[in-house]
Amino acid sequence: MRFPRTMISAGAAIVSLALVLAGCGSSGDDNDSGSDTGTGTLKLWHYESANGAMGKAWDKAIEVFKTEHPGVTVQFERKAFEQIQQNASMILASDQAPDLMEYNKGNATAGLLSSKGLLTDLSDEVAKRGWDKVLSPSLQTTARYDDKGVMGSGNWFGVPNYGEYVMVYYNKALFKQYGVAVPKTLDEMTAAMDTFVAKKVTPLGMAGAEYPAGQLYYELALSKADRSFVDNYQLYKGSVDFKADPLKYGADTFRDWVQKGYISKQSASLKAEDMGTAFIAGKTPMIVSGSWWYGRFATEIKKFDWGTFLFPGNKLNAGSSGNLWVVPEQSKNKKLAYDFIDITMRPEIQTIMANNGGVPVKADLAKVTDPKNKELIANFDAITKADGLAFYPDWPVPGYYDVLVAGGQSLINGSKNPDQVLAELGKAYDQGVQEIKNG
């Protein structure tokens, strides 16, 4: 999930596409012959920050790739998430598509592109290189899609090389200052937030303009959910009632938390970056967000101690494999793309990720030195072993992220009540599922 995407008009999309294509350029020397001879160009796009765990690991992977492919030029571009998310279909249908790209996983994203024939079927390569032996069944869910783009079965259209999950980040200094203990249940969580509110401190950072609000709504719903709900919601194995729990509980409780002052009403217009930087600055006791922040927090937080805990009491948590390496069908150097993916799966690259706050799928844990990093990985392992990954709330249908963001903003600013928000979420969900089922 992560992930932010905002609605744009068709005209704006065309303008954005022009900017993306202008930014990527074309070296003019990309062709299939380079793939087999060790020459040519690998055009690689991803949107991880340079100081994040994945960014650092993949920078090293580029170095290794260059050493092992001395005749190949790596044309790497770091893109904005929104830039890729909003324009992926148009980019990948053009002759300007990269050879390899990081892309968000799920029915509404990678699944949609695979159903349009825009992604390369990687099944043979996965078997040949043994990537399926590295990835657990729960991590494979987001890599495989059927002919309608529904995840969990069918061919491989992407390869993840890390995991991710949503947790609570907390400022240990503020917890100590106000005498708050780490909560182990949802009741203890609300009691802790009451303590902060009584001291005129807003306990929970939020960003209504992007994904964090939807993730909190989903975590609250998951506190009352079981695996059958997740299968129904994400994989269409049964009907989903938006007028009943667990989704009703999620929306009702979210709005209740706003009214009690746990969440600022001013956060409706904030983006995830605003929430994250406020936490880095030591202004926020807690945020509920994903492991993708971990490496950045470890690098940038210098003035206070911080930690994490799983959402109190939940057996299910938002999370999945990480984003996918996808090879566009229009890729001119597919073999080079496969070689690069393979390098990112190596233990030495995975261990770099682990030592910088990432959640690897194949690290040498004996070489992970930081206790916090070990805890991060151990918590993810505990979730996966308990079949506790519940994916993300925006995944089920294309375009659903925008509906979730609008709903979260309405719950924060009070422009709509929970029942109204749920009605809109339910309508968009039902329409999207029907469209997918109808092909």
Tab-separated table of C-alpha atoms in Angstrom:
chain	number	residue	atom	x	y	z
A	1	MET	CA	0.000	0.000	0.000
A	2	ARG	CA	1.454	2.409	0.506
A	3	PHE	CA	-0.090	4.199	-1.282
A	4	PRO	CA	-0.859	7.530	-2.154
A	5	ARG	CA	-2.662	8.262	-5.334
A	6	THR	CA	-4.894	11.194	-6.111
A	7	MET	CA	-7.588	11.696	-8.714
A	8	ILE	CA	-6.608	13.623	-11.827
A	9	SER	CA	-8.520	14.607	-14.929
A	10	ALA	CA	-7.773	13.039	-18.277
A	11	GLY	CA	-6.089	16.248	-19.417
A	12	ALA	CA	-3.932	16.387	-16.320
A	13	ALA	CA	-3.000	12.764	-16.821
A	14	ILE	CA	-1.776	13.518	-20.342
A	15	VAL	CA	0.285	16.447	-19.075
A	16	SER	CA	1.737	14.281	-16.303
A	17	LEU	CA	2.572	11.545	-18.778
A	18	ALA	CA	4.393	14.019	-20.988
A	19	LEU	CA	6.464	15.154	-18.018
A	20	VAL	CA	7.271	11.574	-17.034
A	21	LEU	CA	8.326	10.632	-20.550
A	22	ALA	CA	10.330	13.806	-20.952
A	23	GLY	CA	12.072	13.005	-17.683
A	24	CYS	CA	12.932	9.470	-18.678
A	25	GLY	CA	14.261	10.309	-22.131
A	26	SER	CA	15.610	7.683	-24.461
A	27	SER	CA	19.206	6.668	-25.011
A	28	GLY	CA	18.355	5.227	-28.402
A	29	ASP	CA	20.553	2.176	-27.854
A	30	ASP	CA	18.130	-0.159	-26.090
A	31	ASN	CA	17.486	-3.382	-27.949
A	32	ASP	CA	17.016	-7.054	-27.298
A	33	SER	CA	20.436	-7.973	-28.650
A	34	GLY	CA	22.021	-6.314	-25.635
A	35	SER	CA	20.209	-8.667	-23.295
A	36	ASP	CA	22.077	-11.746	-24.484
A	37	THR	CA	25.486	-10.247	-25.197
A	38	GLY	CA	26.048	-8.381	-21.960
A	39	THR	CA	25.789	-5.003	-23.670
A	40	GLY	CA	23.055	-2.420	-23.953
A	41	THR	CA	21.102	-0.426	-21.396
A	42	LEU	CA	19.023	-1.425	-18.390
A	43	LYS	CA	16.399	1.233	-17.757
A	44	LEU	CA	15.428	0.948	-14.095
A	45	TRP	CA	12.835	2.951	-12.184
A	46	HIS	CA	11.938	2.844	-8.509
A	47	TYR	CA	10.592	5.277	-5.947
A	48	GLU	CA	12.438	4.363	-2.740
A	49	SER	CA	14.310	7.142	-0.933
A	50	ALA	CA	18.091	7.112	-1.155
A	51	ASN	CA	18.453	6.846	2.630
A	52	GLY	CA	15.780	4.171	3.075
A	53	ALA	CA	16.454	0.477	3.533
A	54	MET	CA	15.366	-0.561	0.060
A	55	GLY	CA	17.084	2.397	-1.573
A	56	LYS	CA	20.406	1.543	0.070
A	57	ALA	CA	20.108	-2.161	-0.757
A	58	TRP	CA	19.176	-1.516	-4.370
A	59	ASP	CA	21.989	1.022	-4.788
A	60	LYS	CA	24.362	-1.768	-3.848
A	61	ALA	CA	22.556	-4.108	-6.228
A	62	ILE	CA	23.219	-1.610	-9.040
A	63	GLU	CA	26.925	-1.660	-8.157
A	64	VAL	CA	26.976	-5.465	-8.251
A	65	PHE	CA	25.040	-5.510	-11.512
A	66	LYS	CA	27.511	-3.145	-13.159
A	67	THR	CA	30.426	-5.292	-12.005
A	68	GLU	CA	28.834	-8.446	-13.389
A	69	HIS	CA	27.648	-6.744	-16.612
A	70	PRO	CA	30.588	-4.487	-17.551
A	71	GLY	CA	29.233	-3.787	-21.028
A	72	VAL	CA	25.820	-2.629	-19.798
A	73	THR	CA	24.784	0.911	-18.949
A	74	VAL	CA	22.344	1.259	-16.058
A	75	GLN	CA	19.980	4.141	-16.648
A	76	PHE	CA	18.415	4.531	-13.208
A	77	GLU	CA	15.760	7.097	-12.380
A	78	ARG	CA	14.147	7.629	-8.997
A	79	LYS	CA	10.512	8.460	-9.633
A	80	ALA	CA	7.813	9.845	-7.371
A	81	PHE	CA	5.258	7.269	-6.297
A	82	GLU	CA	2.383	9.429	-7.549
A	83	GLN	CA	4.130	9.879	-10.897
A	84	ILE	CA	4.169	6.142	-11.526
A	85	GLN	CA	0.827	5.366	-9.914
A	86	GLN	CA	-1.190	7.871	-11.886
A	87	ASN	CA	0.334	7.179	-15.287
A	88	ALA	CA	1.465	3.541	-15.240
A	89	SER	CA	-0.983	2.252	-17.846
A	90	MET	CA	-0.074	4.963	-20.349
A	91	ILE	CA	3.654	4.670	-19.687
A	92	LEU	CA	3.761	0.910	-20.015
A	93	ALA	CA	1.715	0.951	-23.220
A	94	SER	CA	4.262	3.293	-24.810
A	95	ASP	CA	7.716	2.677	-26.252
A	96	GLN	CA	9.164	4.668	-23.344
A	97	ALA	CA	8.516	1.937	-20.770
A	98	PRO	CA	11.512	1.045	-18.591
A	99	ASP	CA	12.980	-2.453	-18.578
A	100	LEU	CA	12.322	-2.912	-14.863
A	101	MET	CA	10.141	-0.977	-12.482
A	102	GLU	CA	9.014	-1.012	-8.865
A	103	TYR	CA	5.230	-1.064	-8.746
A	104	ASN	CA	2.552	-1.339	-6.102
A	105	LYS	CA	0.967	-4.747	-5.611
A	106	GLY	CA	-2.684	-5.688	-5.378
A	107	ASN	CA	-5.761	-6.117	-7.547
A	108	ALA	CA	-6.136	-2.405	-8.242
A	109	THR	CA	-2.540	-1.906	-9.334
A	110	ALA	CA	-0.294	-4.743	-10.528
A	111	GLY	CA	-3.370	-6.919	-11.038
A	112	LEU	CA	-5.003	-4.301	-13.248
A	113	LEU	CA	-1.873	-3.895	-15.388
A	114	SER	CA	-1.426	-7.657	-15.729
A	115	SER	CA	-5.022	-8.050	-16.926
A	116	LYS	CA	-4.346	-5.425	-19.604
A	117	GLY	CA	-1.349	-7.359	-20.913
A	118	LEU	CA	1.110	-4.651	-19.874
A	119	LEU	CA	3.305	-6.816	-17.630
A	120	THR	CA	5.545	-9.735	-18.568
A	121	ASP	CA	4.551	-13.180	-17.293
A	122	LEU	CA	7.510	-14.129	-15.078
A	123	SER	CA	6.385	-17.659	-14.203
A	124	ASP	CA	9.087	-19.498	-16.152
A	125	GLU	CA	11.804	-17.206	-14.848
A	126	VAL	CA	10.565	-17.585	-11.259
A	127	ALA	CA	10.813	-21.374	-11.520
A	128	LYS	CA	14.155	-21.252	-13.308
A	129	ARG	CA	15.790	-18.970	-10.739
A	130	GLY	CA	14.100	-20.461	-7.698
A	131	TRP	CA	12.447	-17.278	-6.509
A	132	ASP	CA	9.363	-19.273	-5.581
A	133	LYS	CA	11.490	-21.227	-3.089
A	134	VAL	CA	12.534	-18.012	-1.341
A	135	LEU	CA	9.071	-16.480	-0.974
A	136	SER	CA	6.572	-17.964	1.483
A	137	PRO	CA	3.009	-18.659	0.271
A	138	SER	CA	1.671	-15.537	1.985
A	139	LEU	CA	4.275	-13.397	0.222
A	140	GLN	CA	3.507	-15.038	-3.121
A	141	THR	CA	-0.128	-13.931	-2.892
A	142	THR	CA	0.634	-10.452	-4.197
A	143	ALA	CA	2.961	-11.668	-6.959
A	144	ARG	CA	0.436	-13.886	-8.767
A	145	TYR	CA	-2.697	-12.798	-10.646
A	146	ASP	CA	-5.396	-14.568	-12.598
A	147	ASP	CA	-6.632	-13.439	-16.022
A	148	LYS	CA	-8.935	-10.885	-14.394
A	149	GLY	CA	-6.160	-9.398	-12.303
A	150	VAL	CA	-7.226	-10.877	-8.966
A	151	MET	CA	-4.291	-11.728	-6.746
A	152	GLY	CA	-3.527	-15.048	-5.110
A	153	SER	CA	-3.499	-17.440	-8.055
A	154	GLY	CA	-2.457	-17.640	-11.669
A	155	ASN	CA	0.815	-16.536	-13.215
A	156	TRP	CA	3.626	-14.525	-11.685
A	157	PHE	CA	3.625	-10.905	-12.811
A	158	GLY	CA	5.913	-9.492	-10.141
A	159	VAL	CA	8.596	-10.442	-7.648
A	160	PRO	CA	8.801	-8.919	-4.152
A	161	ASN	CA	12.101	-8.987	-2.296
A	162	TYR	CA	10.961	-7.579	1.025
A	163	GLY	CA	7.964	-7.548	3.302
A	164	GLU	CA	6.047	-4.742	4.978
A	165	TYR	CA	3.433	-4.274	7.640
A	166	VAL	CA	1.641	-1.591	9.613
A	167	MET	CA	2.554	-0.979	13.232
A	168	VAL	CA	2.557	1.765	15.857
A	169	TYR	CA	5.647	3.961	16.094
A	170	TYR	CA	5.988	5.733	19.409
A	171	ASN	CA	8.146	8.424	20.985
A	172	LYS	CA	9.649	6.852	24.102
A	173	ALA	CA	10.616	10.238	25.520
A	174	LEU	CA	7.034	11.527	25.387
A	175	PHE	CA	5.698	8.262	26.797
A	176	LYS	CA	8.094	8.606	29.732
A	177	GLN	CA	7.374	12.312	30.184
A	178	TYR	CA	3.645	11.698	30.548
A	179	GLY	CA	3.878	8.391	32.393
A	180	VAL	CA	2.368	6.297	29.617
A	181	ALA	CA	3.126	2.576	29.262
A	182	VAL	CA	3.216	0.697	25.973
A	183	PRO	CA	-0.351	-0.622	25.491
A	184	LYS	CA	-1.012	-4.305	24.947
A	185	THR	CA	-4.751	-4.062	24.260
A	186	LEU	CA	-6.984	-1.602	22.434
A	187	ASP	CA	-8.490	-0.506	25.760
A	188	GLU	CA	-5.004	0.269	27.052
A	189	MET	CA	-4.332	2.188	23.836
A	190	THR	CA	-7.362	4.421	24.360
A	191	ALA	CA	-6.433	4.930	28.024
A	192	ALA	CA	-2.950	6.007	26.952
A	193	MET	CA	-4.422	8.482	24.459
A	194	ASP	CA	-6.752	9.839	27.153
A	195	THR	CA	-3.684	10.591	29.262
A	196	PHE	CA	-2.086	12.605	26.466
A	197	VAL	CA	-5.313	14.473	25.691
A	198	ALA	CA	-5.665	15.427	29.369
A	199	LYS	CA	-2.238	17.080	29.050
A	200	LYS	CA	-3.352	18.882	25.861
A	201	VAL	CA	-1.178	16.695	23.648
A	202	THR	CA	-2.680	15.183	20.487
A	203	PRO	CA	-1.559	11.567	20.818
A	204	LEU	CA	-1.883	10.237	17.287
A	205	GLY	CA	-0.345	11.801	14.193
A	206	MET	CA	-2.472	11.518	11.074
A	207	ALA	CA	-2.566	12.388	7.374
A	208	GLY	CA	-6.022	12.589	5.837
A	209	ALA	CA	-4.895	13.535	2.343
A	210	GLU	CA	-3.101	10.219	1.770
A	211	TYR	CA	-3.011	6.618	2.929
A	212	PRO	CA	-2.591	6.838	6.762
A	213	ALA	CA	-6.268	7.515	7.522
A	214	GLY	CA	-7.392	4.516	5.478
A	215	GLN	CA	-4.852	2.302	7.181
A	216	LEU	CA	-6.013	3.291	10.665
A	217	TYR	CA	-9.652	2.678	9.689
A	218	TYR	CA	-8.613	-0.763	8.437
A	219	GLU	CA	-6.548	-1.609	11.535
A	220	LEU	CA	-9.548	-0.745	13.699
A	221	ALA	CA	-11.801	-2.903	11.545
A	222	LEU	CA	-9.294	-5.761	11.690
A	223	SER	CA	-9.473	-5.696	15.486
A	224	LYS	CA	-12.962	-7.200	15.040
A	225	ALA	CA	-12.215	-9.306	11.943
A	226	ASP	CA	-11.139	-12.847	11.100
A	227	ARG	CA	-9.493	-14.478	8.087
A	228	SER	CA	-12.830	-15.107	6.366
A	229	PHE	CA	-13.493	-11.363	6.322
A	230	VAL	CA	-10.109	-10.709	4.727
A	231	ASP	CA	-10.715	-13.404	2.092
A	232	ASN	CA	-14.148	-11.971	1.325
A	233	TYR	CA	-12.952	-8.364	1.185
A	234	GLN	CA	-9.716	-8.924	-0.714
A	235	LEU	CA	-10.317	-12.070	-2.762
A	236	TYR	CA	-14.113	-11.932	-3.321
A	237	LYS	CA	-14.756	-15.282	-1.657
A	238	GLY	CA	-17.959	-13.997	-0.087
A	239	SER	CA	-20.077	-10.878	0.362
A	240	VAL	CA	-18.937	-7.849	2.369
A	241	ASP	CA	-21.430	-5.862	4.466
A	242	PHE	CA	-20.428	-2.214	4.864
A	243	LYS	CA	-23.314	-1.586	7.255
A	244	ALA	CA	-22.031	-4.058	9.841
A	245	ASP	CA	-18.901	-4.848	11.780
A	246	PRO	CA	-16.013	-5.077	11.305
A	247	LEU	CA	-16.094	-2.199	8.798
A	248	LYS	CA	-18.753	-0.285	10.713
A	249	TYR	CA	-16.664	-0.590	13.869
A	250	GLY	CA	-13.637	0.731	11.995
A	251	ALA	CA	-15.407	3.844	10.711
A	252	ASP	CA	-17.341	4.519	13.935
A	253	THR	CA	-14.240	4.198	16.096
A	254	PHE	CA	-12.137	6.348	13.785
A	255	ARG	CA	-14.662	9.175	14.009
A	256	ASP	CA	-14.923	8.668	17.770
A	257	TRP	CA	-11.151	9.056	18.079
A	258	VAL	CA	-11.338	12.363	16.195
A	259	GLN	CA	-14.107	13.632	18.466
A	260	LYS	CA	-12.141	12.660	21.573
A	261	GLY	CA	-9.113	14.612	20.387
A	262	TYR	CA	-6.927	11.594	19.705
A	263	ILE	CA	-6.604	12.815	16.101
A	264	SER	CA	-6.382	16.471	15.054
A	265	LYS	CA	-9.176	17.767	12.835
A	266	GLN	CA	-6.523	19.823	11.046
A	267	SER	CA	-4.895	16.612	9.811
A	268	ALA	CA	-7.553	16.193	7.104
A	269	SER	CA	-5.378	18.098	4.618
A	270	LEU	CA	-2.017	16.676	5.695
A	271	LYS	CA	0.002	14.206	3.634
A	272	ALA	CA	1.986	11.232	4.855
A	273	GLU	CA	5.217	13.221	4.623
A	274	ASP	CA	3.759	15.823	7.000
A	275	MET	CA	2.850	13.101	9.495
A	276	GLY	CA	6.272	11.492	9.218
A	277	THR	CA	8.287	14.677	9.579
A	278	ALA	CA	6.233	15.715	12.623
A	279	PHE	CA	7.124	12.401	14.244
A	280	ILE	CA	10.784	12.861	13.314
A	281	ALA	CA	10.687	16.307	14.913
A	282	GLY	CA	9.482	14.781	18.187
A	283	LYS	CA	6.094	16.489	18.104
A	284	THR	CA	3.909	13.386	17.995
A	285	PRO	CA	3.629	10.597	20.592
A	286	MET	CA	2.432	7.968	18.078
A	287	ILE	CA	1.701	7.287	14.438
A	288	VAL	CA	0.140	4.185	12.897
A	289	SER	CA	1.983	3.450	9.685
A	290	GLY	CA	4.164	1.023	7.812
A	291	SER	CA	7.605	-0.501	8.032
A	292	TRP	CA	8.678	1.603	5.036
A	293	TRP	CA	9.281	4.483	7.493
A	294	TYR	CA	11.612	2.436	9.666
A	295	GLY	CA	14.890	3.028	7.875
A	296	ARG	CA	14.258	6.732	7.517
A	297	PHE	CA	13.384	7.128	11.185
A	298	ALA	CA	16.521	5.240	12.146
A	299	THR	CA	18.577	7.637	10.031
A	300	GLU	CA	16.896	10.957	10.808
A	301	ILE	CA	15.724	10.745	14.430
A	302	LYS	CA	18.636	11.894	16.559
A	303	LYS	CA	17.157	13.733	19.555
A	304	PHE	CA	14.938	11.117	21.195
A	305	ASP	CA	14.528	7.378	21.544
A	306	TRP	CA	11.664	5.699	19.712
A	307	GLY	CA	10.236	2.236	19.307
A	308	THR	CA	7.431	0.219	17.758
A	309	PHE	CA	4.692	-2.180	18.769
A	310	LEU	CA	2.057	-4.090	16.844
A	311	PHE	CA	-1.428	-2.612	16.824
A	312	PRO	CA	-2.602	-3.642	20.311
A	313	GLY	CA	-4.664	-6.815	20.439
A	314	ASN	CA	-4.860	-7.391	16.682
A	315	LYS	CA	-4.312	-10.858	15.273
A	316	LEU	CA	-4.600	-9.431	11.770
A	317	ASN	CA	-2.590	-6.478	10.534
A	318	ALA	CA	-2.361	-4.543	7.306
A	319	GLY	CA	0.689	-5.853	5.496
A	320	SER	CA	1.954	-8.026	2.703
A	321	SER	CA	4.949	-8.569	0.564
A	322	GLY	CA	6.617	-5.336	-0.372
A	323	ASN	CA	6.131	-3.661	-3.709
A	324	LEU	CA	6.953	-5.703	-6.771
A	325	TRP	CA	9.654	-5.720	-9.362
A	326	VAL	CA	7.660	-5.826	-12.590
A	327	VAL	CA	9.009	-6.200	-16.114
A	328	PRO	CA	6.893	-4.259	-18.615
A	329	GLU	CA	5.812	-6.250	-21.646
A	330	GLN	CA	7.437	-3.471	-23.703
A	331	SER	CA	10.814	-3.960	-21.961
A	332	LYS	CA	13.644	-4.085	-24.494
A	333	ASN	CA	16.087	-5.906	-22.211
A	334	LYS	CA	14.134	-8.466	-20.221
A	335	LYS	CA	17.066	-10.746	-19.448
A	336	LEU	CA	18.967	-7.851	-17.884
A	337	ALA	CA	15.882	-7.084	-15.815
A	338	TYR	CA	15.752	-10.700	-14.600
A	339	ASP	CA	19.440	-10.590	-13.720
A	340	PHE	CA	18.914	-7.452	-11.623
A	341	ILE	CA	15.938	-8.945	-9.773
A	342	ASP	CA	18.071	-11.978	-8.987
A	343	ILE	CA	20.797	-9.804	-7.473
A	344	THR	CA	18.285	-8.094	-5.170
A	345	MET	CA	17.276	-11.535	-3.856
A	346	ARG	CA	20.811	-12.426	-2.757
A	347	PRO	CA	21.485	-12.686	0.995
A	348	GLU	CA	24.188	-10.012	0.915
A	349	ILE	CA	21.788	-7.449	-0.603
A	350	GLN	CA	18.971	-8.592	1.679
A	351	THR	CA	21.235	-8.172	4.701
A	352	ILE	CA	21.973	-4.560	3.746
A	353	MET	CA	18.227	-4.011	3.740
A	354	ALA	CA	17.896	-5.699	7.133
A	355	ASN	CA	20.644	-3.584	8.690
A	356	ASN	CA	18.971	-0.400	7.479
A	357	GLY	CA	15.498	-1.046	8.836
A	358	GLY	CA	13.982	-3.129	6.056
A	359	VAL	CA	12.086	-6.399	6.243
A	360	PRO	CA	14.018	-8.811	4.014
A	361	VAL	CA	12.847	-12.155	2.670
A	362	LYS	CA	16.284	-13.795	2.632
A	363	ALA	CA	18.780	-11.991	4.870
A	364	ASP	CA	21.607	-13.521	6.864
A	365	LEU	CA	20.065	-12.710	10.251
A	366	ALA	CA	23.337	-13.577	12.004
A	367	LYS	CA	24.699	-10.421	10.385
A	368	VAL	CA	21.856	-8.159	11.507
A	369	THR	CA	23.434	-6.052	14.234
A	370	ASP	CA	20.823	-3.597	15.497
A	371	PRO	CA	18.363	-4.916	18.133
A	372	LYS	CA	15.596	-2.691	16.732
A	373	ASN	CA	16.070	-4.147	13.274
A	374	LYS	CA	15.938	-7.665	14.685
A	375	GLU	CA	12.692	-6.783	16.476
A	376	LEU	CA	11.230	-5.374	13.255
A	377	ILE	CA	11.997	-8.585	11.381
A	378	ALA	CA	10.880	-10.807	14.266
A	379	ASN	CA	7.490	-9.063	14.448
A	380	PHE	CA	6.960	-9.586	10.735
A	381	ASP	CA	7.932	-13.234	11.039
A	382	ALA	CA	5.442	-13.620	13.889
A	383	ILE	CA	2.665	-12.103	11.770
A	384	THR	CA	3.383	-14.292	8.746
A	385	LYS	CA	3.641	-17.475	10.808
A	386	ALA	CA	0.227	-16.716	12.330
A	387	ASP	CA	-1.281	-16.030	8.888
A	388	GLY	CA	-1.828	-12.482	10.078
A	389	LEU	CA	-1.204	-10.464	6.904
A	390	ALA	CA	-4.456	-8.806	5.873
A	391	PHE	CA	-3.171	-6.775	2.889
A	392	TYR	CA	-4.408	-3.154	2.520
A	393	PRO	CA	-7.825	-1.496	2.442
A	394	ASP	CA	-7.434	0.114	-0.989
A	395	TRP	CA	-6.480	-3.085	-2.821
A	396	PRO	CA	-9.741	-4.784	-3.765
A	397	VAL	CA	-10.763	-2.705	-6.790
A	398	PRO	CA	-9.203	-0.151	-9.160
A	399	GLY	CA	-9.622	3.456	-8.077
A	400	TYR	CA	-10.564	2.506	-4.526
A	401	TYR	CA	-7.700	4.404	-2.945
A	402	ASP	CA	-9.232	7.740	-3.914
A	403	VAL	CA	-12.573	6.756	-2.382
A	404	LEU	CA	-10.818	5.746	0.854
A	405	VAL	CA	-8.883	8.998	1.042
A	406	ALA	CA	-12.048	11.015	0.540
A	407	GLY	CA	-13.801	8.953	3.206
A	408	GLY	CA	-10.973	9.417	5.692
A	409	GLN	CA	-10.971	13.159	5.157
A	410	SER	CA	-14.724	13.272	5.708
A	411	LEU	CA	-14.394	11.374	8.983
A	412	ILE	CA	-11.689	13.764	10.172
A	413	ASN	CA	-13.354	17.046	9.207
A	414	GLY	CA	-16.839	15.830	10.088
A	415	SER	CA	-18.376	16.641	6.701
A	416	LYS	CA	-19.944	13.163	6.616
A	417	ASN	CA	-20.852	10.691	9.316
A	418	PRO	CA	-19.522	7.118	9.398
A	419	ASP	CA	-22.679	5.631	7.855
A	420	GLN	CA	-22.448	8.017	4.900
A	421	VAL	CA	-18.768	7.247	4.395
A	422	LEU	CA	-19.396	3.509	4.580
A	423	ALA	CA	-22.227	3.805	2.056
A	424	GLU	CA	-19.848	5.450	-0.411
A	425	LEU	CA	-17.126	2.903	0.274
A	426	GLY	CA	-19.594	0.071	-0.188
A	427	LYS	CA	-20.992	1.437	-3.433
A	428	ALA	CA	-17.531	1.870	-4.992
A	429	TYR	CA	-16.445	-1.546	-3.750
A	430	ASP	CA	-19.509	-3.375	-5.089
A	431	GLN	CA	-19.275	-1.654	-8.460
A	432	GLY	CA	-15.574	-2.442	-8.749
A	433	VAL	CA	-15.987	-6.094	-7.831
A	434	GLN	CA	-18.814	-6.494	-10.321
A	435	GLU	CA	-16.729	-4.922	-13.086
A	436	ILE	CA	-13.841	-7.286	-12.340
A	437	LYS	CA	-16.092	-10.343	-12.269
A	438	ASN	CA	-17.668	-9.299	-15.553
A	439	GLY	CA	-14.236	-8.967	-17.119
